[in-house]
């Protein structure tokens, strides 16, 4: 399973791209206060280190070594 509680703006999980774990800061869309377990949301994530990726790349969202969500790169913002 994933999370059992919601997360809010500035949530900082690990993002697992291929073989690389990197911390990222989540920015929820304007007007979205929180993301509940099971929600699907498009958000902006700023990674703390650059990682090679391309549009469409799938990734896992991890917390404490376990996967709590997944996603797909929609747009890359330089």
mmCIF file with all atom_site columns, C-alpha atoms in Angstrom:
data_model
loop_
_atom_site.group_PDB
_atom_site.id
_atom_site.type_symbol
_atom_site.label_atom_id
_atom_site.label_alt_id
_atom_site.label_comp_id
_atom_site.label_asym_id
_atom_site.label_entity_id
_atom_site.label_seq_id
_atom_site.pdbx_PDB_ins_code
_atom_site.Cartn_x
_atom_site.Cartn_y
_atom_site.Cartn_z
_atom_site.occupancy
_atom_site.B_iso_or_equiv
_atom_site.pdbx_formal_charge
_atom_site.auth_seq_id
_atom_site.auth_comp_id
_atom_site.auth_asym_id
_atom_site.auth_atom_id
_atom_site.pdbx_PDB_model_num
ATOM 1  C CA . UNK A 1 1  ? 0.000  0.000  0.000   1.00 0.00 ? 1  UNK A CA 1
ATOM 2  C CA . UNK A 1 2  ? 0.629  3.642  -0.272  1.00 0.00 ? 2  UNK A CA 1
ATOM 3  C CA . UNK A 1 3  ? 0.009  6.462  2.165   1.00 0.00 ? 3  UNK A CA 1
ATOM 4  C CA . UNK A 1 4  ? -2.882 6.400  4.619   1.00 0.00 ? 4  UNK A CA 1
ATOM 5  C CA . UNK A 1 5  ? -2.890 10.160 5.283   1.00 0.00 ? 5  UNK A CA 1
ATOM 6  C CA . UNK A 1 6  ? -3.016 13.144 2.907   1.00 0.00 ? 6  UNK A CA 1
ATOM 7  C CA . UNK A 1 7  ? 0.002  15.212 1.929   1.00 0.00 ? 7  UNK A CA 1
ATOM 8  C CA . UNK A 1 8  ? 0.198  18.968 1.510   1.00 0.00 ? 8  UNK A CA 1
ATOM 9  C CA . UNK A 1 9  ? 2.235  21.543 -0.426  1.00 0.00 ? 9  UNK A CA 1
ATOM 10 C CA . UNK A 1 10 ? 6.008  21.212 0.036   1.00 0.00 ? 10 UNK A CA 1
ATOM 11 C CA . UNK A 1 11 ? 5.795  17.449 0.710   1.00 0.00 ? 11 UNK A CA 1
ATOM 12 C CA . UNK A 1 12 ? 9.334  16.117 0.117   1.00 0.00 ? 12 UNK A CA 1
ATOM 13 C CA . UNK A 1 13 ? 9.380  12.401 -0.779  1.00 0.00 ? 13 UNK A CA 1
ATOM 14 C CA . UNK A 1 14 ? 11.964 10.497 -2.811  1.00 0.00 ? 14 UNK A CA 1
ATOM 15 C CA . UNK A 1 15 ? 11.350 10.129 -6.543  1.00 0.00 ? 15 UNK A CA 1
ATOM 16 C CA . UNK A 1 16 ? 12.745 6.954  -8.092  1.00 0.00 ? 16 UNK A CA 1
ATOM 17 C CA . UNK A 1 17 ? 13.661 7.345  -11.785 1.00 0.00 ? 17 UNK A CA 1
ATOM 18 C CA . UNK A 1 18 ? 15.031 4.119  -13.350 1.00 0.00 ? 18 UNK A CA 1
ATOM 19 C CA . UNK A 1 19 ? 17.876 3.473  -10.859 1.00 0.00 ? 19 UNK A CA 1
ATOM 20 C CA . UNK A 1 20 ? 18.132 6.873  -9.125  1.00 0.00 ? 20 UNK A CA 1
ATOM 21 C CA . UNK A 1 21 ? 16.457 8.092  -5.938  1.00 0.00 ? 21 UNK A CA 1
ATOM 22 C CA . UNK A 1 22 ? 16.275 11.894 -5.636  1.00 0.00 ? 22 UNK A CA 1
ATOM 23 C CA . UNK A 1 23 ? 14.337 14.111 -3.229  1.00 0.00 ? 23 UNK A CA 1
ATOM 24 C CA . UNK A 1 24 ? 11.815 16.485 -4.754  1.00 0.00 ? 24 UNK A CA 1
ATOM 25 C CA . UNK A 1 25 ? 9.521  19.209 -3.440  1.00 0.00 ? 25 UNK A CA 1
ATOM 26 C CA . UNK A 1 26 ? 5.851  18.884 -4.472  1.00 0.00 ? 26 UNK A CA 1
ATOM 27 C CA . UNK A 1 27 ? 3.876  21.971 -5.433  1.00 0.00 ? 27 UNK A CA 1
ATOM 28 C CA . UNK A 1 28 ? 0.153  21.236 -5.641  1.00 0.00 ? 28 UNK A CA 1
ATOM 29 C CA . UNK A 1 29 ? -1.985 23.099 -8.210  1.00 0.00 ? 29 UNK A CA 1
ATOM 30 C CA . UNK A 1 30 ? -3.484 26.421 -7.130  1.00 0.00 ? 30 UNK A CA 1
ATOM 31 C CA . UNK A 1 31 ? -6.704 25.799 -5.234  1.00 0.00 ? 31 UNK A CA 1
ATOM 32 C CA . UNK A 1 32 ? -5.676 22.259 -4.205  1.00 0.00 ? 32 UNK A CA 1
ATOM 33 C CA . UNK A 1 33 ? -5.087 22.217 -0.449  1.00 0.00 ? 33 UNK A CA 1
ATOM 34 C CA . UNK A 1 34 ? -4.091 18.564 -0.059  1.00 0.00 ? 34 UNK A CA 1
ATOM 35 C CA . UNK A 1 35 ? -3.775 15.277 -1.910  1.00 0.00 ? 35 UNK A CA 1
ATOM 36 C CA . UNK A 1 36 ? -5.750 12.439 -0.318  1.00 0.00 ? 36 UNK A CA 1
ATOM 37 C CA . UNK A 1 37 ? -4.722 8.767  -0.607  1.00 0.00 ? 37 UNK A CA 1
ATOM 38 C CA . UNK A 1 38 ? -6.032 7.463  -3.942  1.00 0.00 ? 38 UNK A CA 1
ATOM 39 C CA . UNK A 1 39 ? -6.219 10.920 -5.560  1.00 0.00 ? 39 UNK A CA 1
ATOM 40 C CA . UNK A 1 40 ? -4.771 11.541 -9.009  1.00 0.00 ? 40 UNK A CA 1
ATOM 41 C CA . UNK A 1 41 ? -3.227 14.988 -9.282  1.00 0.00 ? 41 UNK A CA 1
ATOM 42 C CA . UNK A 1 42 ? -1.010 16.849 -11.730 1.00 0.00 ? 42 UNK A CA 1
ATOM 43 C CA . UNK A 1 43 ? 1.619  18.769 -9.765  1.00 0.00 ? 43 UNK A CA 1
ATOM 44 C CA . UNK A 1 44 ? 4.958  20.483 -10.191 1.00 0.00 ? 44 UNK A CA 1
ATOM 45 C CA . UNK A 1 45 ? 7.947  18.755 -8.621  1.00 0.00 ? 45 UNK A CA 1
ATOM 46 C CA . UNK A 1 46 ? 11.295 20.471 -8.170  1.00 0.00 ? 46 UNK A CA 1
ATOM 47 C CA . UNK A 1 47 ? 14.101 17.946 -7.752  1.00 0.00 ? 47 UNK A CA 1
ATOM 48 C CA . UNK A 1 48 ? 17.012 18.891 -5.469  1.00 0.00 ? 48 UNK A CA 1
ATOM 49 C CA . UNK A 1 49 ? 19.527 17.379 -7.961  1.00 0.00 ? 49 UNK A CA 1
ATOM 50 C CA . UNK A 1 50 ? 19.301 17.226 -11.766 1.00 0.00 ? 50 UNK A CA 1
ATOM 51 C CA . UNK A 1 51 ? 18.362 13.795 -13.152 1.00 0.00 ? 51 UNK A CA 1
ATOM 52 C CA . UNK A 1 52 ? 18.350 12.560 -16.760 1.00 0.00 ? 52 UNK A CA 1
ATOM 53 C CA . UNK A 1 53 ? 14.724 12.079 -17.839 1.00 0.00 ? 53 UNK A CA 1
ATOM 54 C CA . UNK A 1 54 ? 12.372 12.568 -20.740 1.00 0.00 ? 54 UNK A CA 1
ATOM 55 C CA . UNK A 1 55 ? 8.703  13.315 -21.184 1.00 0.00 ? 55 UNK A CA 1
ATOM 56 C CA . UNK A 1 56 ? 6.595  10.222 -20.529 1.00 0.00 ? 56 UNK A CA 1
ATOM 57 C CA . UNK A 1 57 ? 9.126  8.629  -18.141 1.00 0.00 ? 57 UNK A CA 1
ATOM 58 C CA . UNK A 1 58 ? 7.408  6.797  -15.287 1.00 0.00 ? 58 UNK A CA 1
ATOM 59 C CA . UNK A 1 59 ? 8.642  7.112  -11.718 1.00 0.00 ? 59 UNK A CA 1
ATOM 60 C CA . UNK A 1 60 ? 7.848  5.847  -8.228  1.00 0.00 ? 60 UNK A CA 1
ATOM 61 C CA . UNK A 1 61 ? 7.221  8.078  -5.224  1.00 0.00 ? 61 UNK A CA 1
ATOM 62 C CA . UNK A 1 62 ? 8.883  6.593  -2.146  1.00 0.00 ? 62 UNK A CA 1
ATOM 63 C CA . UNK A 1 63 ? 8.781  7.326  1.544   1.00 0.00 ? 63 UNK A CA 1
ATOM 64 C CA . UNK A 1 64 ? 10.991 5.551  4.055   1.00 0.00 ? 64 UNK A CA 1
ATOM 65 C CA . UNK A 1 65 ? 12.055 2.951  1.477   1.00 0.00 ? 65 UNK A CA 1
ATOM 66 C CA . UNK A 1 66 ? 8.536  1.936  0.405   1.00 0.00 ? 66 UNK A CA 1
ATOM 67 C CA . UNK A 1 67 ? 6.591  2.987  -2.660  1.00 0.00 ? 67 UNK A CA 1
ATOM 68 C CA . UNK A 1 68 ? 3.622  5.231  -1.822  1.00 0.00 ? 68 UNK A CA 1
ATOM 69 C CA . UNK A 1 69 ? 2.712  6.411  -5.317  1.00 0.00 ? 69 UNK A CA 1
ATOM 70 C CA . UNK A 1 70 ? 3.679  6.579  -8.952  1.00 0.00 ? 70 UNK A CA 1
ATOM 71 C CA . UNK A 1 71 ? 3.679  9.108  -11.726 1.00 0.00 ? 71 UNK A CA 1
ATOM 72 C CA . UNK A 1 72 ? 4.655  10.040 -15.244 1.00 0.00 ? 72 UNK A CA 1
ATOM 73 C CA . UNK A 1 73 ? 6.663  13.057 -16.420 1.00 0.00 ? 73 UNK A CA 1
ATOM 74 C CA . UNK A 1 74 ? 4.166  15.253 -18.314 1.00 0.00 ? 74 UNK A CA 1
ATOM 75 C CA . UNK A 1 75 ? 6.375  18.288 -19.001 1.00 0.00 ? 75 UNK A CA 1
ATOM 76 C CA . UNK A 1 76 ? 9.986  19.137 -18.204 1.00 0.00 ? 76 UNK A CA 1
ATOM 77 C CA . UNK A 1 77 ? 10.512 22.690 -16.940 1.00 0.00 ? 77 UNK A CA 1
ATOM 78 C CA . UNK A 1 78 ? 14.151 23.795 -17.221 1.00 0.00 ? 78 UNK A CA 1
#
